[in-house]
Coordinates of C-alpha atoms in Angstrom, one line a residue:
M1301 CA 9.2 -26.3 -76.1
A1302 CA 12.4 -25.4 -74.2
T1303 CA 14.2 -26.6 -71.4
S1304 CA 17.0 -25.1 -69.7
G1305 CA 19.8 -26.9 -69.0
A1306 CA 21.9 -27.2 -65.6
G1307 CA 23.2 -23.8 -66.7
G1308 CA 20.0 -22.3 -68.8
E1309 CA 18.8 -18.4 -66.9
G1310 CA 15.4 -19.4 -68.3
Y1311 CA 11.9 -22.1 -66.8
S1312 CA 9.5 -23.7 -68.9
G1313 CA 6.0 -22.1 -67.6
L1314 CA 2.5 -23.9 -68.4
N1315 CA 1.8 -22.2 -70.7
G1316 CA 4.9 -22.6 -72.9
I1317 CA 6.9 -19.7 -72.5
V1318 CA 10.1 -18.6 -71.0
S1319 CA 9.9 -16.3 -68.0
E1320 CA 13.3 -14.6 -66.6
T1321 CA 14.7 -15.8 -63.4
E1322 CA 13.4 -13.3 -60.4
H1323 CA 16.0 -13.6 -58.0
K1324 CA 13.9 -12.0 -54.6
I1325 CA 16.1 -11.8 -51.4
M1326 CA 14.1 -9.5 -48.4
T1327 CA 15.2 -6.0 -48.5
D1328 CA 14.1 -5.7 -52.4
L1329 CA 10.7 -5.5 -50.0
P1330 CA 8.9 -2.4 -49.1
A1331 CA 9.7 -0.7 -46.2
E1332 CA 6.3 -1.4 -44.4
L1333 CA 6.3 -4.8 -44.8
L1334 CA 9.7 -4.8 -43.1
E1335 CA 8.7 -3.3 -40.8
Y1336 CA 5.4 -6.1 -40.6
I1337 CA 7.3 -8.8 -41.0
L1338 CA 10.3 -8.0 -37.4
C1339 CA 7.1 -6.8 -36.0
F1340 CA 6.7 -10.7 -35.1
P1341 CA 5.7 -11.6 -31.6
V1342 CA 8.4 -14.4 -31.6
L1343 CA 11.8 -11.2 -32.3
K1344 CA 13.2 -9.4 -29.0
H1345 CA 15.4 -6.6 -28.4
V1346 CA 17.9 -9.3 -29.0
D1347 CA 16.8 -9.9 -32.5
I1348 CA 16.2 -6.3 -33.8
C1349 CA 19.9 -4.9 -33.2
N1350 CA 21.0 -7.9 -34.4
V1351 CA 19.2 -7.1 -38.0
S1352 CA 19.8 -4.2 -37.5
C1353 CA 23.2 -4.8 -37.8
S1354 CA 23.4 -6.2 -40.7
C1355 CA 22.9 -4.7 -43.7
K1356 CA 22.0 -0.3 -44.1
R1357 CA 18.7 -1.1 -45.3
L1358 CA 17.6 -2.7 -42.1
H1359 CA 19.3 -0.5 -40.2
D1360 CA 17.0 2.3 -42.2
V1361 CA 14.1 0.2 -40.8
C1362 CA 14.3 -0.3 -37.5
H1363 CA 15.2 3.2 -36.7
G1364 CA 14.6 4.6 -33.4
R1365 CA 11.1 6.4 -34.1
G1366 CA 9.7 3.3 -35.8
K1367 CA 7.8 1.4 -35.7
V1368 CA 9.7 -2.0 -34.9
W1369 CA 11.1 -0.3 -32.1
G1370 CA 8.0 1.2 -31.0
H1371 CA 6.4 -2.5 -30.9
Q1372 CA 9.7 -3.9 -28.9
Y1373 CA 8.8 -1.3 -26.2
K1374 CA 5.5 -1.4 -26.1
L1375 CA 6.0 -5.6 -26.3
R1376 CA 8.7 -5.9 -23.4
W1377 CA 6.8 -2.8 -20.7
P1378 CA 3.1 -2.1 -21.6
R1379 CA 2.2 -1.0 -18.5
L1380 CA 4.2 2.2 -20.1
Q1381 CA 1.3 3.3 -22.4
K1382 CA -0.6 5.0 -19.9
H1383 CA 2.6 7.5 -20.2
Y1384 CA 2.3 8.4 -23.3
R1385 CA -0.5 9.9 -26.0
Q1386 CA -1.9 7.8 -29.2
N1387 CA -0.1 7.7 -31.9
E1388 CA 2.8 10.1 -30.5
C1389 CA 6.0 10.3 -32.6
C1390 CA 9.0 9.4 -30.2
D1391 CA 12.3 7.9 -30.3
W1392 CA 11.6 4.8 -28.9
L1393 CA 14.7 3.1 -29.4
K1394 CA 16.0 5.5 -26.9
E1395 CA 12.7 5.3 -24.8
Y1396 CA 14.1 1.5 -24.6
R1397 CA 18.2 2.4 -23.4
T1398 CA 17.0 4.1 -20.8
R1399 CA 14.5 2.3 -19.5
H1400 CA 16.1 -0.5 -19.8
T1401 CA 19.4 1.0 -18.1
V1402 CA 16.6 2.1 -14.8
G1403 CA 15.8 -2.1 -14.9
L1404 CA 19.4 -3.0 -14.0
Q1405 CA 20.1 0.2 -11.5
I1406 CA 16.2 -0.5 -9.4
R1407 CA 18.1 -3.8 -9.5
R1408 CA 21.3 -3.5 -8.3
T1409 CA 19.7 -1.0 -5.7
V1410 CA 17.3 -3.7 -4.6
V1411 CA 19.6 -6.4 -4.2
S1412 CA 22.2 -4.5 -2.1
I1413 CA 19.6 -2.5 0.4
S1414 CA 20.2 -4.6 3.1
K1415 CA 17.3 -4.5 6.8
R1416 CA 17.8 -1.1 7.7
F1417 CA 16.3 2.2 6.6
F1418 CA 17.0 3.3 2.9
T1419 CA 18.2 6.2 0.4
E1420 CA 19.6 5.0 -2.4
I1421 CA 16.6 5.0 -3.9
E1422 CA 16.0 8.6 -3.9
S1423 CA 19.2 9.5 -5.6
L1424 CA 19.1 7.5 -8.6
G1425 CA 18.1 9.8 -10.9
A1426 CA 16.0 7.7 -13.3
P1427 CA 12.1 8.2 -14.6
E1428 CA 10.3 7.9 -11.5
H1429 CA 7.3 6.0 -13.8
F1430 CA 10.8 4.1 -15.3
C1431 CA 11.3 2.9 -11.4
E1432 CA 8.0 1.9 -10.7
D1433 CA 7.3 -0.4 -13.8
E1434 CA 10.6 -2.3 -12.8
L1435 CA 9.4 -3.0 -9.4
L1436 CA 6.2 -3.4 -9.8
S1437 CA 7.7 -6.3 -12.5
I1438 CA 9.7 -7.8 -9.1
L1439 CA 6.2 -7.7 -7.1
N1440 CA 4.7 -9.8 -9.9
S1441 CA 6.4 -12.3 -10.8
D1442 CA 6.9 -15.4 -9.3
R1443 CA 5.2 -16.2 -5.6
R1444 CA 7.3 -18.0 -4.2
K1445 CA 10.8 -17.3 -5.2
S1446 CA 12.5 -13.9 -4.5
L1447 CA 10.8 -13.0 -1.5
T1448 CA 13.7 -10.7 -0.5
L1449 CA 13.9 -8.9 -4.0
K1450 CA 10.0 -8.2 -3.9
Y1451 CA 10.3 -7.3 -0.3
Y1452 CA 12.6 -4.1 -0.6
A1453 CA 11.3 -3.9 -4.0
K1454 CA 7.5 -2.5 -2.2
K1455 CA 9.2 -1.4 0.4
I1456 CA 11.3 1.5 -2.6
L1457 CA 7.6 1.1 -3.9
Y1458 CA 6.3 2.3 -1.2
F1459 CA 8.6 5.3 -0.5
L1460 CA 8.4 6.6 -4.2
R1461 CA 4.4 6.3 -4.2
Q1462 CA 4.3 8.5 -0.7
Q1463 CA 6.6 11.1 -2.2
N1464 CA 5.0 11.6 -4.9
I1465 CA 1.5 11.9 -2.8
L1466 CA 3.5 14.3 -0.5
R1467 CA 4.0 16.5 -3.3
S1468 CA 0.2 16.4 -4.7
L1469 CA -1.2 17.5 -1.6
K1470 CA 0.8 20.4 -0.7
M1471 CA 0.1 20.9 -4.7
F1472 CA -3.7 20.7 -2.7
L1473 CA -2.9 22.8 0.1
E1474 CA -1.4 26.1 -2.0
Q1475 CA -4.8 25.6 -3.8
P1476 CA -7.3 29.0 -2.8
A1477 CA -9.4 27.9 0.1
E1478 CA -12.8 27.5 -1.7
Q1479 CA -11.1 25.6 -4.6
Q1480 CA -10.4 22.9 -1.9
S1481 CA -13.3 19.4 -2.3
A1482 CA -12.9 17.5 0.6
L1483 CA -13.0 14.5 -1.2
E1484 CA -9.9 15.4 -3.1
G1485 CA -8.4 15.7 0.5
A1486 CA -9.4 12.9 1.1
V1487 CA -8.5 10.4 -1.2
L1488 CA -5.1 12.3 -0.9
V1489 CA -4.6 10.8 2.9
D1490 CA -6.2 7.8 1.0
Q1491 CA -4.1 7.5 -1.1
Y1492 CA -1.0 8.5 1.6
C1493 CA -1.3 5.5 3.7
N1494 CA -2.2 2.7 1.3
P1495 CA 0.0 3.8 -2.1
L1496 CA -0.1 0.3 -2.9
A1497 CA -3.7 0.2 -3.7
D1498 CA -5.5 1.0 -6.4
V1499 CA -6.9 4.4 -5.4
S1500 CA -7.8 7.4 -7.1
L1501 CA -9.3 10.6 -7.4
D1502 CA -11.4 8.8 -10.8
G1503 CA -12.4 6.0 -9.1
I1504 CA -13.8 7.0 -6.1
S1505 CA -16.0 10.2 -8.1
S1506 CA -17.2 7.4 -10.2
Q1507 CA -18.0 5.7 -7.8
L1508 CA -19.9 8.5 -6.5
E1509 CA -21.7 9.6 -9.7
E1510 CA -23.5 5.6 -9.5
I1511 CA -24.8 6.5 -5.8
T1512 CA -26.1 9.9 -7.6
D1513 CA -27.9 8.2 -10.1
K1514 CA -30.2 6.4 -7.6
V1515 CA -30.4 9.6 -5.7
K1516 CA -32.2 11.2 -8.5
K1517 CA -33.4 8.2 -9.7
M1518 CA -35.2 8.1 -6.4
L1519 CA -35.8 12.2 -6.3
R1520 CA -37.5 11.6 -9.9
M1521 CA -40.2 9.1 -8.4
K1522 CA -41.0 11.7 -5.5
N1523 CA -40.2 15.5 -8.2
S1524 CA -40.2 14.6 -12.5
S1525 CA -39.7 18.4 -12.2
H1526 CA -36.8 18.8 -9.5
P1527 CA -34.3 20.8 -10.5
S1528 CA -31.4 18.4 -9.2
L1529 CA -31.8 15.8 -11.9
R1530 CA -31.1 18.5 -15.0
V1531 CA -27.7 18.4 -13.2
T1532 CA -25.0 16.4 -15.2
Q1533 CA -20.8 15.8 -14.2
G1534 CA -18.6 18.5 -13.0
D1535 CA -21.7 21.6 -12.6
C1536 CA -21.8 24.0 -10.3
F1537 CA -24.9 24.0 -9.2
A1538 CA -27.3 24.5 -5.8
V1539 CA -30.5 24.3 -5.6
E1540 CA -32.1 27.2 -3.7
D1541 CA -35.5 26.4 -2.3
F1542 CA -36.1 24.8 1.0
E1543 CA -38.3 22.9 0.4
L1544 CA -36.0 21.0 -3.0
E1545 CA -33.0 20.9 -0.5
R1546 CA -35.3 18.7 1.6
Q1547 CA -36.2 16.9 -1.0
V1548 CA -32.8 16.1 -2.3
V1549 CA -31.8 15.3 1.4
V1550 CA -34.4 12.8 1.9
A1551 CA -33.8 10.9 -1.2
L1552 CA -30.2 11.2 -0.7
N1553 CA -31.0 9.2 3.0
A1554 CA -33.1 6.9 1.6
V1555 CA -31.0 5.9 -1.1
L1556 CA -27.7 5.9 1.4
Y1557 CA -29.2 4.0 4.6
E1558 CA -31.7 2.3 3.1
Q1559 CA -30.9 1.1 0.0
L1560 CA -27.2 0.5 0.1
Q1561 CA -27.4 0.4 4.1
Y1562 CA -25.0 1.9 4.6
K1563 CA -23.9 2.7 8.3
G1564 CA -21.5 3.9 11.4
N1565 CA -18.7 1.2 12.2
E1566 CA -19.5 0.5 16.2
C1567 CA -18.1 -2.7 16.1
D1568 CA -15.3 -1.5 15.3
Y1569 CA -14.6 2.2 16.1
Y1570 CA -11.2 2.6 15.8
N1571 CA -10.0 0.7 12.6
P1572 CA -8.1 2.2 10.4
L1573 CA -10.1 2.2 7.3
N1574 CA -12.6 3.6 8.1
S1575 CA -10.7 6.6 7.7
Y1576 CA -10.4 6.0 4.2
I1577 CA -12.6 6.5 2.0
H1578 CA -11.4 3.9 -0.8
Q1579 CA -12.8 1.3 2.1
V1580 CA -15.5 3.0 3.4
L1581 CA -17.5 2.6 -0.1
L1582 CA -16.3 -1.4 0.0
R1583 CA -17.3 -1.6 3.0
R1584 CA -20.0 0.7 3.1
T1585 CA -19.0 2.0 6.9
G1586 CA -16.7 4.3 8.1
I1587 CA -16.7 7.1 10.9
P1588 CA -18.8 9.9 11.5
I1589 CA -15.9 12.1 9.1
S1590 CA -15.7 9.9 7.0
L1591 CA -19.4 9.9 6.4
S1592 CA -20.2 12.9 6.8
V1593 CA -17.3 13.5 4.0
L1594 CA -19.5 11.5 2.0
Y1595 CA -22.2 12.4 2.1
M1596 CA -21.7 16.1 2.1
T1597 CA -19.7 15.4 -1.8
L1598 CA -23.0 13.3 -2.6
A1599 CA -25.4 16.2 -1.4
R1600 CA -23.5 19.1 -3.1
K1601 CA -23.7 17.6 -6.4
L1602 CA -27.4 17.8 -6.4
G1603 CA -27.0 21.5 -5.0
V1604 CA -27.0 21.1 -1.5
Q1605 CA -24.7 23.0 0.5
L1606 CA -24.0 21.3 3.4
E1607 CA -21.2 22.4 5.7
P1608 CA -19.0 20.5 7.9
V1609 CA -18.9 21.1 11.6
N1610 CA -15.6 19.7 14.2
F1611 CA -17.9 18.7 17.0
P1612 CA -16.0 17.7 19.5
N1613 CA -15.9 13.6 19.5
H1614 CA -18.2 13.2 16.9
F1615 CA -17.8 15.2 13.4
L1616 CA -20.7 16.6 11.8
L1617 CA -22.5 18.5 9.2
R1618 CA -24.7 21.3 9.4
W1619 CA -27.7 22.7 6.5
C1620 CA -28.6 26.4 6.9
Q1621 CA -32.6 26.3 7.5
H1622 CA -33.0 30.5 7.0
Q1623 CA -30.8 33.2 5.0
R1624 CA -27.4 31.5 4.0
G1625 CA -24.3 33.4 5.9
S1626 CA -26.5 33.9 9.6
G1627 CA -23.9 33.3 12.0
D1628 CA -26.7 31.4 15.0
I1629 CA -26.2 28.5 16.3
Y1630 CA -29.5 27.9 16.3
D1631 CA -30.5 28.7 11.9
F1632 CA -29.0 25.1 11.2
V1633 CA -29.8 21.8 11.6
Y1634 CA -27.1 19.4 11.9
I1635 CA -26.9 15.9 9.9
D1636 CA -25.3 13.6 11.8
A1637 CA -24.1 10.9 9.1
F1638 CA -22.9 8.2 11.4
G1639 CA -26.8 8.2 12.9
K1640 CA -27.8 7.7 9.2
G1641 CA -28.7 11.1 8.4
K1642 CA -30.4 12.0 11.3
Q1643 CA -30.8 15.8 12.0
L1644 CA -30.0 17.6 15.3
T1645 CA -30.8 20.8 16.6
A1646 CA -28.3 22.6 18.4
K1647 CA -29.0 21.5 21.7
E1648 CA -29.9 17.6 20.7
C1649 CA -26.0 18.2 19.5
E1650 CA -24.9 18.2 23.2
Y1651 CA -26.7 14.7 24.3
L1652 CA -25.1 13.5 21.5
I1653 CA -21.6 13.5 23.7
G1654 CA -22.9 14.5 26.9
H1655 CA -22.4 17.4 27.5
Q1656 CA -22.9 21.6 27.2
V1657 CA -20.3 23.2 24.5
T1658 CA -18.8 26.8 23.0
A1659 CA -21.0 28.3 19.8
D1660 CA -17.3 27.8 18.3
Y1661 CA -17.6 24.0 18.0
Y1662 CA -20.9 25.0 15.6
S1663 CA -19.0 27.1 13.3
A1664 CA -18.3 25.8 10.1
I1665 CA -14.4 24.9 8.9
S1666 CA -12.5 24.9 6.4
T1667 CA -11.1 21.5 3.5
T1668 CA -7.8 22.0 5.9
E1669 CA -9.3 21.4 9.4
V1670 CA -11.1 19.0 7.8
L1671 CA -7.9 17.0 7.0
L1672 CA -6.4 16.9 10.0
R1673 CA -8.7 16.0 11.8
M1674 CA -9.5 13.5 9.8
V1675 CA -5.2 12.3 10.1
G1676 CA -5.5 13.4 13.7
N1677 CA -8.5 10.5 14.1
L1678 CA -4.9 7.9 12.9
L1679 CA -2.8 9.0 14.6
N1680 CA -5.3 8.8 17.9
I1681 CA -5.5 4.9 16.6
G1682 CA -1.1 4.6 15.7
K1683 CA -0.4 5.5 19.1
R1684 CA -3.4 3.1 20.8
G1685 CA -1.0 0.3 18.0
E1686 CA 0.1 -2.5 20.2
G1687 CA 3.3 -1.5 18.6
N1688 CA 4.3 -3.9 16.0
E1689 CA 5.5 -2.8 12.2
K1690 CA 1.6 -2.3 11.2
S1691 CA 0.9 0.6 13.9
Y1692 CA 4.4 1.8 13.4
Q1693 CA 3.9 2.7 9.3
L1694 CA 0.2 4.3 10.3
L1695 CA 1.9 6.2 12.9
R1696 CA 4.7 7.8 10.4
D1697 CA 2.2 8.1 8.1
S1698 CA -0.1 10.0 9.7
L1699 CA 2.7 12.1 11.4
D1700 CA 3.7 12.8 7.5
L1701 CA 0.7 14.5 6.5
Y1702 CA 0.2 16.3 10.1
L1703 CA 3.2 17.6 9.2
T1704 CA 2.7 18.4 5.9
I1705 CA -0.9 20.3 6.3
N1706 CA 0.4 21.6 9.8
P1707 CA 4.4 21.9 9.7
D1708 CA 4.8 23.8 13.3
N1709 CA 3.2 21.8 15.3
V1710 CA 5.5 21.3 18.2
Q1711 CA 3.7 18.3 20.1
Y1712 CA 3.6 16.1 16.9
L1713 CA 6.8 17.0 15.7
L1714 CA 8.9 16.6 18.9
L1715 CA 6.5 13.7 18.9
Q1716 CA 8.4 12.0 15.2
A1717 CA 11.7 13.0 15.9
R1718 CA 11.6 10.2 19.0
L1719 CA 9.7 7.6 16.6
Y1720 CA 11.9 7.9 14.6
F1721 CA 15.1 7.4 17.5
H1722 CA 12.9 4.5 18.3
L1723 CA 12.6 3.5 15.5
G1724 CA 16.7 3.3 14.4
I1725 CA 15.9 5.2 11.4
W1726 CA 17.0 8.5 9.3
P1727 CA 19.1 10.2 12.3
E1728 CA 20.6 12.8 9.9
K1729 CA 16.4 14.2 9.7
V1730 CA 16.0 12.9 13.7
L1731 CA 18.2 16.1 14.0
D1732 CA 16.9 18.8 11.4
I1733 CA 13.5 18.3 13.2
L1734 CA 14.8 19.1 16.3
Q1735 CA 17.2 21.9 15.0
H1736 CA 13.2 23.6 13.9
I1737 CA 11.8 22.4 17.5
Q1738 CA 14.2 24.5 19.3
A1739 CA 13.9 27.0 16.6
L1740 CA 9.7 27.2 17.6
D1741 CA 10.0 26.3 21.3
P1742 CA 12.8 26.5 23.1
S1743 CA 11.4 26.3 25.6
Q1744 CA 11.8 22.2 24.5
H1745 CA 15.5 23.0 25.5
G1746 CA 15.0 19.7 27.5
A1747 CA 14.0 16.9 25.3
V1748 CA 15.6 18.7 22.2
G1749 CA 18.7 18.1 24.4
Y1750 CA 18.5 15.0 25.3
L1751 CA 17.6 13.7 21.9
V1752 CA 20.8 15.3 19.9
Q1753 CA 23.1 14.0 22.6
H1754 CA 21.4 9.9 21.6
T1755 CA 20.9 10.0 18.1
L1756 CA 24.2 11.8 17.5
E1757 CA 25.4 9.0 19.9
H1758 CA 23.3 6.5 17.0
I1759 CA 24.9 8.0 14.1
Q1760 CA 29.0 7.2 15.2
H1761 CA 27.6 3.6 15.9
K1762 CA 26.2 3.8 12.5
K1763 CA 29.9 4.5 10.9
H1764 CA 30.9 1.4 12.9
P1765 CA 28.6 -1.3 13.4
V1766 CA 28.4 -4.3 15.7
E1767 CA 27.9 -7.9 13.6
P1768 CA 25.2 -9.9 14.2
E1769 CA 25.4 -12.6 16.3
V1770 CA 26.1 -15.9 14.8
K1771 CA 24.9 -18.9 16.6
R1772 CA 25.7 -22.6 15.4
R1773 CA 23.6 -25.0 15.8
S1774 CA 26.3 -27.2 16.5
A1775 CA 27.6 -25.3 20.0
P1776 CA 27.5 -27.3 23.2
E1777 CA 25.0 -24.9 24.8
H1778 CA 22.5 -24.7 20.8
V1779 CA 22.2 -28.7 22.4
E1780 CA 18.8 -28.7 23.2
V1781 CA 17.3 -27.0 20.3
Q1782 CA 15.3 -29.5 18.0
Y1783 CA 14.5 -26.7 14.7
S1784 CA 16.1 -24.5 12.4
V1785 CA 15.3 -21.4 10.5
G1786 CA 12.9 -22.0 7.9
L1787 CA 10.2 -25.0 9.2
I1788 CA 6.6 -24.5 9.5
M1789 CA 5.3 -24.9 12.7
K1790 CA 2.3 -25.1 14.6
H1791 CA 1.6 -23.8 18.5
K1792 CA 0.2 -27.5 20.0
R1793 CA -2.2 -24.5 22.6
S1794 CA -3.0 -22.0 20.4
G1795 CA -3.4 -23.8 16.5
Y1796 CA -1.3 -20.9 14.5
N1797 CA 0.4 -22.2 12.0
C1798 CA 4.1 -19.9 11.7
V1799 CA 7.6 -19.9 10.4
I1800 CA 10.6 -20.3 12.6
Y1801 CA 13.1 -17.0 11.8
G1802 CA 15.5 -17.1 14.9
W1803 CA 16.0 -18.2 17.5
D1804 CA 17.2 -18.8 21.3
P1805 CA 18.5 -22.1 24.6
K1806 CA 17.1 -19.7 26.9
C1807 CA 14.5 -17.5 27.2
T1808 CA 15.5 -13.7 26.8
M1809 CA 12.7 -11.3 27.6
S1810 CA 12.3 -9.8 30.8
Q1811 CA 10.9 -10.7 34.2
E1812 CA 7.6 -8.8 33.9
W1813 CA 7.1 -10.7 29.8
I1814 CA 8.1 -14.0 32.1
T1815 CA 5.9 -13.6 35.1
T1816 CA 2.6 -12.2 32.4
M1817 CA 2.7 -14.3 29.5
R1818 CA 3.0 -16.8 32.8
V1819 CA 6.4 -19.5 31.2
H1820 CA 6.0 -20.7 34.7
Q1821 CA 3.7 -22.9 34.1
L1822 CA 5.4 -24.5 31.1
S1823 CA 7.0 -27.8 32.2
S1824 CA 10.4 -26.2 31.0
G1825 CA 9.2 -23.2 32.4
A1826 CA 11.9 -20.5 30.9
N1827 CA 14.9 -22.8 30.8
Q1828 CA 14.2 -23.9 27.2
P1829 CA 14.8 -23.2 23.4
F1830 CA 12.6 -20.2 22.1
Y1831 CA 11.2 -19.3 19.0
N1832 CA 10.6 -16.1 17.1
V1833 CA 8.1 -16.6 14.8
L1834 CA 6.3 -15.4 11.9
V1835 CA 2.8 -15.9 12.5
Q1836 CA -0.3 -16.6 9.7
D1837 CA -2.2 -13.3 11.3
G1838 CA 0.9 -11.2 10.6
T1839 CA 2.3 -10.4 13.9
C1840 CA 5.3 -12.3 15.8
R1841 CA 5.4 -14.2 19.0
Y1842 CA 8.4 -15.7 20.8
A1843 CA 7.1 -19.2 21.4
A1844 CA 9.0 -22.1 23.6
Q1845 CA 9.8 -25.2 22.4
E1846 CA 7.0 -27.7 24.0
N1847 CA 4.6 -25.3 22.3
L1848 CA 5.9 -25.8 18.9
E1849 CA 5.0 -29.3 16.5
P1850 CA 6.5 -29.4 12.9
H1851 CA 3.5 -28.8 10.4
S1852 CA 2.0 -32.0 9.4
A1853 CA 1.2 -30.3 6.2
P1854 CA 3.5 -27.3 5.3
L1855 CA 2.1 -24.6 3.6
E1856 CA 3.1 -20.3 2.5
I1857 CA 3.4 -18.3 6.0
A1858 CA 0.7 -15.1 4.7
H1859 CA 3.1 -12.6 6.3
P1860 CA 4.1 -8.8 5.3
E1861 CA 8.0 -9.2 7.2
V1862 CA 8.2 -13.0 5.2
G1863 CA 10.3 -11.4 2.6
R1864 CA 13.3 -9.6 5.4
Y1865 CA 14.2 -12.9 6.2
F1866 CA 13.5 -15.4 3.2
S1867 CA 14.2 -15.9 0.0
E1868 CA 11.6 -18.1 -1.3
F1869 CA 8.9 -21.0 -0.7
H1870 CA 10.5 -24.6 -1.4
D1871 CA 7.1 -27.1 -0.9
S1872 CA 7.7 -27.9 2.7
H1873 CA 10.2 -25.3 3.6
Y1874 CA 11.1 -21.2 3.6
V1875 CA 15.0 -21.4 2.4
A1876 CA 16.8 -18.5 4.6
N1877 CA 18.0 -15.4 2.9
E1878 CA 22.1 -14.3 3.0
E1879 CA 21.2 -12.4 5.8
L1880 CA 19.6 -14.8 8.2
Q1881 CA 22.2 -17.3 6.8
T1882 CA 25.1 -15.6 8.2
R1883 CA 23.1 -15.2 11.8
Y1884 CA 22.3 -19.2 11.9
P1885 CA 25.1 -20.7 9.2
E1886 CA 24.5 -24.2 10.4
D1887 CA 20.6 -23.9 10.4
M1888 CA 19.2 -24.5 6.9
A1889 CA 21.6 -27.6 6.7
E1890 CA 19.4 -28.7 9.8
T1891 CA 16.0 -28.0 8.0
L1892 CA 17.4 -29.9 5.0
E1893 CA 17.8 -32.5 7.8
D1894 CA 14.9 -32.4 9.3
L1895 CA 12.6 -32.8 6.5
P1896 CA 12.9 -37.0 5.8
S1897 CA 11.7 -37.2 9.8
L1898 CA 8.7 -35.6 8.6
S1899 CA 7.8 -37.6 5.5
P1900 CA 5.7 -40.0 8.2
L1901 CA 3.4 -36.7 9.6
L1902 CA 3.4 -35.8 5.7
S1903 CA 1.7 -39.2 5.0
L1904 CA -0.3 -39.9 7.4
S1905 CA -2.5 -36.6 7.3
I1906 CA -2.6 -37.4 3.7
S1907 CA -4.0 -41.0 4.3
I1908 CA -6.7 -39.1 6.7
Y1909 CA -8.1 -36.9 4.6
F1910 CA -8.0 -39.2 1.6
L1911 CA -10.2 -41.6 4.2
H1912 CA -12.5 -38.6 4.7
L1913 CA -13.3 -37.5 0.9
P1914 CA -16.5 -39.3 0.6
S1915 CA -17.0 -42.1 -1.3
S1916 CA -18.4 -41.8 -5.1
S1917 CA -21.6 -44.0 -4.5
S1918 CA -22.0 -41.3 -1.8
Q1919 CA -22.2 -38.4 -3.9
T1920 CA -25.1 -36.7 -5.2

């Protein structure tokens, strides 16, 4: 048997045959196998870049349109796959670079934003789906960290999505009236007011199809040959026989109000959720107009043509009992979707609101008029609000929608200009609105002139911003301030949990507020430190020092404005962001010093907790 020496070129196989050694290297492998290897999940984009630079063979395998970069792209940004067709041929390397660049650009923009309203996002000039994906990446990162980054990322995403929805609404309004669906319009209103929620026309339609199937099942029990049972999704169909229509309405009422327990929300009528179609489906309650849109859409899917009626104070539907096209109000039955589908005569409709109305109020209205009524309801709720961030946002959103549908309404244009002026945002846009008002109605020159003058002053102030007041705990006038920003507190009387985001050495509110809030009944009255606090229920309050105490078991405060003031939650306290630290430069050190003194309280609360736990012998 031959054996190879140190310098031999062969080896002895088991069968005694000497084989020639084959020196295989990775680049000799087929391209498909190389692609398979380079798509291993452990390899990142940096690794692929390094591999492709090593030789021409691997550079060719890692070409931009190949599987390797396609895999890297899909691995890093899975949410973006819905924007590409299956097996689409694409330059994935170019897409990867673009998405990576947009991500860096978005993060720089979000980091650089101040608490003042932003416009930078409009000038990015990047693909919108890339911008949105990066913003979602920021929002989905560690829940307790980067709170300020998330706060502004959320605002930008809110703004971007609203711009898209507004474009969709304008396209919807350009359609011929007969092609406009009240449901689609209601979904657009819902989406605009809730741009961060998962609301889509397909999703809403799917839920309505499920209700339609239940109605068909009920209908089949009464009349197995009913023509509505043969209707499939998307069919344009109308039942011609009145008795067959009646059977549909009876079945619809049984399913909607008896089986599914839908009802009018009499207890919380002015809750804006009653106007959002996805919330109506989720909570199974609403107001007359939202329930009417739902009812009308379901009836039309089953071949019954109902029409919307803009009845004062109570939206209704009408159902023709005689020849279609009749103008006589007594040829219709009026359906109250808010009142469990109750059928009313024209006279009974007047009893519903307590006074007589002219025949005009019984007429059918267009989809555009339905949307104006729906948005008008939201606008009134916004105006009734408490003057907090939430009510201002609703007022802004509903004004945007109303003026998109009816851009020349002077009353609401003036309200929008005043709102923007009050909030100190978009002064240039305020001037444009005022110019439009002046062109529409010169008689408004008094109100317009006043706002123009003060808006120009505001623009000048923006060019020379006033530095925020800096409050140092070491200053003699602040000696009585016991607590610092970032501490989690509990209100002794009201029991609410909160976090401090500001303080004053004495109460700075007006005398009217001090009297209304009965501050004089406190032992130290207004002559004590007062704290700005973010409360767990989403409100912002101004609390006296004697009413606050450190929380024995600090917890996160679920308030939408937390990120505006704090960068992260650190188990026992919030860490002030750069902007808040500028205003209270010594407070974070004080917070850290105060925390050890709270440890006895924390230890005590933990001990009490364990004392109240049931013993193992008592467990069943």
